[in-house]
Structures are given as structure tokens and as C-alpha cells.
PDB file of C-alpha atoms in Angstrom:
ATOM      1  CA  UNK A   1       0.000   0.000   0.000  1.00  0.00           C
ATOM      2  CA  UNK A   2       1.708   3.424  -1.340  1.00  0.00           C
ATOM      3  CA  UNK A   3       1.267   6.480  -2.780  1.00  0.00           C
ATOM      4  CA  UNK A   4       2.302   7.444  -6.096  1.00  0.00           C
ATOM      5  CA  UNK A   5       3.093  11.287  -6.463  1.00  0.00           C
ATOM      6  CA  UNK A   6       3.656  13.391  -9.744  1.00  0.00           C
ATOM      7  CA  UNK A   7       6.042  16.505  -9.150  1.00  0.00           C
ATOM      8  CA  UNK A   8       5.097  16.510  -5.581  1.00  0.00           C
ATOM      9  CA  UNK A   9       1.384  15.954  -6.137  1.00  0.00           C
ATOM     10  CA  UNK A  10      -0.386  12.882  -5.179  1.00  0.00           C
ATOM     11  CA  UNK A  11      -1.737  11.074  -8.193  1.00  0.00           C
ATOM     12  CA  UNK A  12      -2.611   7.441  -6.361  1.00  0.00           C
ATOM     13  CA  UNK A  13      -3.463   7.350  -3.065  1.00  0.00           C
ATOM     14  CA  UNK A  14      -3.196   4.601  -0.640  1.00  0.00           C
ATOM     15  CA  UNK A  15      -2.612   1.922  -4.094  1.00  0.00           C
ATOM     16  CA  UNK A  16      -3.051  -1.928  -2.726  1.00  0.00           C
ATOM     17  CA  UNK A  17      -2.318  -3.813  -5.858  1.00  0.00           C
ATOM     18  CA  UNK A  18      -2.557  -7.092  -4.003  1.00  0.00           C
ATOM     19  CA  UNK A  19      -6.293  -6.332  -3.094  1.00  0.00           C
ATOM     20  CA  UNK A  20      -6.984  -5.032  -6.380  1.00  0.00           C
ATOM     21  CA  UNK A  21      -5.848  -8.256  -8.504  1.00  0.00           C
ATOM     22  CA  UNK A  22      -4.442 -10.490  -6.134  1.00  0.00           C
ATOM     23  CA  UNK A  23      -0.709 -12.131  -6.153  1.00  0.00           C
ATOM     24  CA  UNK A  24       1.196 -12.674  -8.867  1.00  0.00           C
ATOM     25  CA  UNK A  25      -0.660 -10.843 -11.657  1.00  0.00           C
ATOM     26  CA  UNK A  26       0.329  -7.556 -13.498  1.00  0.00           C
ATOM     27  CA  UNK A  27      -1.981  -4.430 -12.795  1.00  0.00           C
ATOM     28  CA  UNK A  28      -2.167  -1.425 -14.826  1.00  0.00           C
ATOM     29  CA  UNK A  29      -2.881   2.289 -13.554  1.00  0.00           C
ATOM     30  CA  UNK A  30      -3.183   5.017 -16.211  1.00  0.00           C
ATOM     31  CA  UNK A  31      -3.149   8.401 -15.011  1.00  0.00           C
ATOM     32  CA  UNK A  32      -3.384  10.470 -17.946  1.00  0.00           C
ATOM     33  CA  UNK A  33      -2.020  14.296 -17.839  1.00  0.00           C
ATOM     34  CA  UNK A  34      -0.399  17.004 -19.963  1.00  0.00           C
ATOM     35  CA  UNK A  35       1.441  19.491 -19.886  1.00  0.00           C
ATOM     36  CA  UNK A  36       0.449  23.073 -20.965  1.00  0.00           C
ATOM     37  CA  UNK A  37       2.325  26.612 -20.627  1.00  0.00           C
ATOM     38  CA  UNK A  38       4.891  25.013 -18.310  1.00  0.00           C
ATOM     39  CA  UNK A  39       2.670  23.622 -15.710  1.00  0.00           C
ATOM     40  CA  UNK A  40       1.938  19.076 -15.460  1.00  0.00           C
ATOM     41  CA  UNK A  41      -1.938  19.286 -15.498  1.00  0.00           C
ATOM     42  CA  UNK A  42      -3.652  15.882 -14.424  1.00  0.00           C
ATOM     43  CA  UNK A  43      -6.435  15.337 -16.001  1.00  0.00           C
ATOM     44  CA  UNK A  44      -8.614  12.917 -13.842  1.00  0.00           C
ATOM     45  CA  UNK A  45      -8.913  16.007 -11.218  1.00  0.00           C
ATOM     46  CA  UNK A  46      -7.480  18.741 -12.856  1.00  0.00           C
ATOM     47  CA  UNK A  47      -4.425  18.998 -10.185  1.00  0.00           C
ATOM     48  CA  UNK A  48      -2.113  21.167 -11.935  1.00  0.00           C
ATOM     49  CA  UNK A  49       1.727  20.870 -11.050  1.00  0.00           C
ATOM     50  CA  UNK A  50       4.897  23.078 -11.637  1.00  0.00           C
ATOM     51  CA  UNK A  51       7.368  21.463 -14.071  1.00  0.00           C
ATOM     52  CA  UNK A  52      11.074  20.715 -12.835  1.00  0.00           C
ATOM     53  CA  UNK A  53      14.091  22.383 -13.396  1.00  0.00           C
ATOM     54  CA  UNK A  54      14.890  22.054 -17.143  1.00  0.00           C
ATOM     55  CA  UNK A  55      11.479  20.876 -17.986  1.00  0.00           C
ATOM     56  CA  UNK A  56      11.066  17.393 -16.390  1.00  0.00           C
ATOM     57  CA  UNK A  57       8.753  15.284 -14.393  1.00  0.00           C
ATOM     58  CA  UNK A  58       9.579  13.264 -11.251  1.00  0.00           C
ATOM     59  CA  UNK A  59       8.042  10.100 -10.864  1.00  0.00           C
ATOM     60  CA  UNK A  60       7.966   9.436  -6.220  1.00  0.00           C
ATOM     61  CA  UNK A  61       6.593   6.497  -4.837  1.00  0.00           C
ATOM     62  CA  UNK A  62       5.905   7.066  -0.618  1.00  0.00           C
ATOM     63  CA  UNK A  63       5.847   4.054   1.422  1.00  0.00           C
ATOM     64  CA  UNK A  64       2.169   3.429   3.199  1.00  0.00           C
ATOM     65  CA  UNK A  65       1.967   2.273   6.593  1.00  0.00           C
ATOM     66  CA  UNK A  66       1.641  -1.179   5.534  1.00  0.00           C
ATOM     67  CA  UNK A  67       4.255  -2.115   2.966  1.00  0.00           C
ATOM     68  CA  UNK A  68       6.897  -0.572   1.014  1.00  0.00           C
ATOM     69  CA  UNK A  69       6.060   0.166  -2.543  1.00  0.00           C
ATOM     70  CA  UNK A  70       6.345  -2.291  -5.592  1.00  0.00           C
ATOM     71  CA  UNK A  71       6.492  -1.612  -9.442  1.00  0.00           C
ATOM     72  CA  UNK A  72       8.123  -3.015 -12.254  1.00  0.00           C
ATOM     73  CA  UNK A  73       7.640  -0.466 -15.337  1.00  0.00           C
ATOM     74  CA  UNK A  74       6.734   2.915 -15.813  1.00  0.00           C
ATOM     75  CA  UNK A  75       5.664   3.329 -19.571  1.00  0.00           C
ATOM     76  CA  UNK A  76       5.135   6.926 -20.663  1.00  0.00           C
ATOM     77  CA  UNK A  77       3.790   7.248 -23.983  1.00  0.00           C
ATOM     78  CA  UNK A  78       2.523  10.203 -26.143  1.00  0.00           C
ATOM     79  CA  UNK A  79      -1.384   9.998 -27.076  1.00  0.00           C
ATOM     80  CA  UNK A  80      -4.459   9.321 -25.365  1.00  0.00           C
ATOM     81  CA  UNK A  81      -6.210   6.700 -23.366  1.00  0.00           C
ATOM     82  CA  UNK A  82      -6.785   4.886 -26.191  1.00  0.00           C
ATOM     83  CA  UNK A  83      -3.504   4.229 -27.421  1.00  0.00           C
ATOM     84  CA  UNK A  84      -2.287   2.391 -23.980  1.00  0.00           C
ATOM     85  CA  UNK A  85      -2.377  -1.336 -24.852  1.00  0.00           C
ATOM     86  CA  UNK A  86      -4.232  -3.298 -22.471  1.00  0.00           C
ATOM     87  CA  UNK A  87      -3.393  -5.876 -20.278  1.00  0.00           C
ATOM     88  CA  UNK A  88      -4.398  -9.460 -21.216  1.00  0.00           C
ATOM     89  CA  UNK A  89      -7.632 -10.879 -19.217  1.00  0.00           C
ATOM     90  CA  UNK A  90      -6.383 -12.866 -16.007  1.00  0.00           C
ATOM     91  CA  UNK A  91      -6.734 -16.113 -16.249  1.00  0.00           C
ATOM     92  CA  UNK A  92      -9.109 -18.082 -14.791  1.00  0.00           C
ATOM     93  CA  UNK A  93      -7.888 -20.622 -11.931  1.00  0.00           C
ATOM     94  CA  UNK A  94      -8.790 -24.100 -12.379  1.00  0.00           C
ATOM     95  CA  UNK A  95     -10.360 -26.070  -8.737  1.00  0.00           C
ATOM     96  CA  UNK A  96      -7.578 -27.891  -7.170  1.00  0.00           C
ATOM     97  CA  UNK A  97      -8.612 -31.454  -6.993  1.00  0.00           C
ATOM     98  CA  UNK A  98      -9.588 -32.847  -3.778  1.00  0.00           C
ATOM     99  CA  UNK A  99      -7.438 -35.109  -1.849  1.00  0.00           C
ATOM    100  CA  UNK A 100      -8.520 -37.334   0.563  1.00  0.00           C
ATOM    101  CA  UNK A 101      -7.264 -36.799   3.725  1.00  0.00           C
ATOM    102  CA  UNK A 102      -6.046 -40.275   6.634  1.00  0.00           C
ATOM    103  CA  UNK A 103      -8.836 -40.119   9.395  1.00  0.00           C
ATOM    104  CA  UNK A 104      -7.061 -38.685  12.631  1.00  0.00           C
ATOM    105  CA  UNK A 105      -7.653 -39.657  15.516  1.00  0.00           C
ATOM    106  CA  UNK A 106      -9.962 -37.801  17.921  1.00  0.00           C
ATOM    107  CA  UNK A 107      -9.004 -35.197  19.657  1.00  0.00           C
ATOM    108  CA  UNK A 108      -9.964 -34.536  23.305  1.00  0.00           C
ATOM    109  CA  UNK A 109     -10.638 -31.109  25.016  1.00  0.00           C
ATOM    110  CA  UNK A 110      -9.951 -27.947  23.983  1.00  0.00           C
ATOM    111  CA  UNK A 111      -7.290 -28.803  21.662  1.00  0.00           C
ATOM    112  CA  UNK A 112      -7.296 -27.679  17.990  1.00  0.00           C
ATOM    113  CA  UNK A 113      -5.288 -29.550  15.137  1.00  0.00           C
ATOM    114  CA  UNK A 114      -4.015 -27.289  12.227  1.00  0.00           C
ATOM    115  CA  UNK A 115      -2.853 -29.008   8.808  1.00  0.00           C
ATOM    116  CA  UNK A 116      -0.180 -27.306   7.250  1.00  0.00           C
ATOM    117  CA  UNK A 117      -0.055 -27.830   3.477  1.00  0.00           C
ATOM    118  CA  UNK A 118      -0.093 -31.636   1.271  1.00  0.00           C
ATOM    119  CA  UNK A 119       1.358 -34.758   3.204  1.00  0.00           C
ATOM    120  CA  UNK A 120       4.829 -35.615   2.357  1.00  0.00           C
ATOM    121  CA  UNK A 121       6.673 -38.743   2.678  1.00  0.00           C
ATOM    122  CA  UNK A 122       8.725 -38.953   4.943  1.00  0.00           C
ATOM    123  CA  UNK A 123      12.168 -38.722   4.184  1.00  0.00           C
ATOM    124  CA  UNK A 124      13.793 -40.907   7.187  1.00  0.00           C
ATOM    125  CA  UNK A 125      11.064 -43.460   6.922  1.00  0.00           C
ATOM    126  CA  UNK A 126      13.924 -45.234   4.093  1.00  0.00           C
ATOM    127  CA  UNK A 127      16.505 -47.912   6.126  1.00  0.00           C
ATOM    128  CA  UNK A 128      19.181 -46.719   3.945  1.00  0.00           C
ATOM    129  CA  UNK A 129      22.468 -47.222   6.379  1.00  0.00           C
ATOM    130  CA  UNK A 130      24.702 -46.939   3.954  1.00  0.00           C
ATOM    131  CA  UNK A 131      25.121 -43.441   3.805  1.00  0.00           C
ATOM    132  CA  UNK A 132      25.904 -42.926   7.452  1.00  0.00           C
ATOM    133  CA  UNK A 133      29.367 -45.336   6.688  1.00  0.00           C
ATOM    134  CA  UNK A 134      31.097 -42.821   4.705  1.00  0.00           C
ATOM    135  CA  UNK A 135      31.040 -39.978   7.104  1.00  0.00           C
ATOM    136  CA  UNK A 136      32.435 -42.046   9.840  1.00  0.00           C
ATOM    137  CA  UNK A 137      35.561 -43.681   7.610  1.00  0.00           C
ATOM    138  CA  UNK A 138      36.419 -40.081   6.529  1.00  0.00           C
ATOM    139  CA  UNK A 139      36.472 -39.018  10.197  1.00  0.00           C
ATOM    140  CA  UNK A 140      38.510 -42.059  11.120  1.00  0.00           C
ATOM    141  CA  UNK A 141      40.821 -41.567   8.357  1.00  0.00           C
ATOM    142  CA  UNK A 142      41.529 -38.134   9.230  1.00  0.00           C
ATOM    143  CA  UNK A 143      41.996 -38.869  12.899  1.00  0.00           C
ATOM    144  CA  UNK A 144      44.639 -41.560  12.501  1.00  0.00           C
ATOM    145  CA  UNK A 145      47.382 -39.350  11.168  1.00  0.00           C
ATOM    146  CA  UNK A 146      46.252 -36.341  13.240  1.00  0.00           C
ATOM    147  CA  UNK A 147      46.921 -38.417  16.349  1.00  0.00           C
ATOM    148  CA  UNK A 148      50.422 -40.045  14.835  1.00  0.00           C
ATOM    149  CA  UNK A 149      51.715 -36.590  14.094  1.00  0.00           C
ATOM    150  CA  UNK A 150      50.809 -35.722  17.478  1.00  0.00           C
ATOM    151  CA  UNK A 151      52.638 -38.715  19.076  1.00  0.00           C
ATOM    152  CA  UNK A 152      55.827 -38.242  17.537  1.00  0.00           C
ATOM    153  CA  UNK A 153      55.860 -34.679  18.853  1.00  0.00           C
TER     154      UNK A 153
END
């Protein structure tokens, strides 16, 4: 949530993109303005702005009290409304199939169970000792001169 100013003046106030189209998904704001005898006019309200030294326009984004702000393109074109190409439609999202879930056991008293995402297997559920052999010769091996060096000392 941010504001978006124009030479000082606000032009978007208080912008939450994430409420407006959700995560993930490009959004497009258009604020169409001029300029005319030196001065930015905007044209949704008519807020009329001084130009910058040599004739430019500055471009602020203000951090809200919720989040810092977020943008990945300015695109400043010549021409009207008309000539902005449009975003395409968002897609629609597809229903997640359902999953069955184990029956759990019941609970008793006050407690509440949270799931926290799709089961997983379990990664130690394997008896796969092998692995744990190679750590321990490498230690060995690396101890037996350590402690001849240190008896000849």
C-alpha cells in the first residue's frame, strides 16, 4: 500500500495492488495528464503541477503504513487513453482437486489440530544405512594421522 506522487502531487493514493488483482498478476494504472504553458496538469482532477528544473517530471513512490512500494515499469507514452495497450484478461484458476485426507484420531478437550499444506513422505522413513558409513571412515581416516603426528611430537 503506497502512494504514487507526480512533481510533488499525489496522483494514487493509498494503491493496494494485491487487493486489487491479487498475487502474482500484473496491474495497470493510467493516469493520464499534460502538460500546458509550463505547468503538469492531471487530467482525472485537474491537479495542476509546476514542471522541474529544465522541464522534467519526477516520478515518487511514498511508502504506506503497511508495505513498502512495488512496481516493475513505468511506460510513458505520447497519445491518449486509447492508445495504452491493455493488459491481457487474467486467467481463470482451475479447482484444485480434492485429496482425501487419513482419518485422525480424535481429539480430546480444547485442543485444535491445524494441517499445514499436502502430506509428504517422509524422508527418514527409508533404512538406507549406507550413507551414514562414509562420514564415519572419513572421520577415522583423518583422525589416525592427526593423532600419529601428534605422538611423535
Amino acid at each position: 500500500v503506497f502512494n504514487v506522487e507526480l512533481n510533488g502531487a499525489v496522483v494514487l493514493a493509498e494503491l493496494d495492488i494485491f487487493s486489487r488483482v491479487g498475487r502474482g498478476v500484473a496491474h495497470l494504472e493510467i493516469v493520464p495528464f499534460r502538460v500546458k504553458e509550463g505547468r503538469v496538469v492531471v487530467l482525472e482532477d485537474g491537479t495542476q503541477v509546476n514542471l522541474l528544473h529544465h522541464h522534467s517530471l519526477r516520478l515518487d513512490f511514498v511508502k504506506g503504513y503497511r508495505d513498502n512500494p512495488k512496481i516493475n515499469a513505468i511506460y510513458l507514452i505520447r497519445g491518449t487513453v486509447h492508445d495504452v495497450p491493455q493488459l491481457p484478461p487474467l486467467p481463470l484458476e482451475e479447482p484444485e482437486p480434492l485429496v482425501e485426507e487419513e482419518p485422525r484420531p480424535p481429539t480430546t478437550g480444547n485442543v485444535k489440530t491445524v494441517t499445514s499444506g499436502p502430506r509428504t513422505t517422509d524422508p527418514y522413513s527409508s533404512d538406507d544405512s549406507t550413507g551414514t558409513f562414509l562420514p564415519l571412515l572419513a572421520a577415522v581416516g583423518a583422525a589416525i594421522p592427526i593423532v600419529f603426528c601428534l605422538c611423535r611430537m
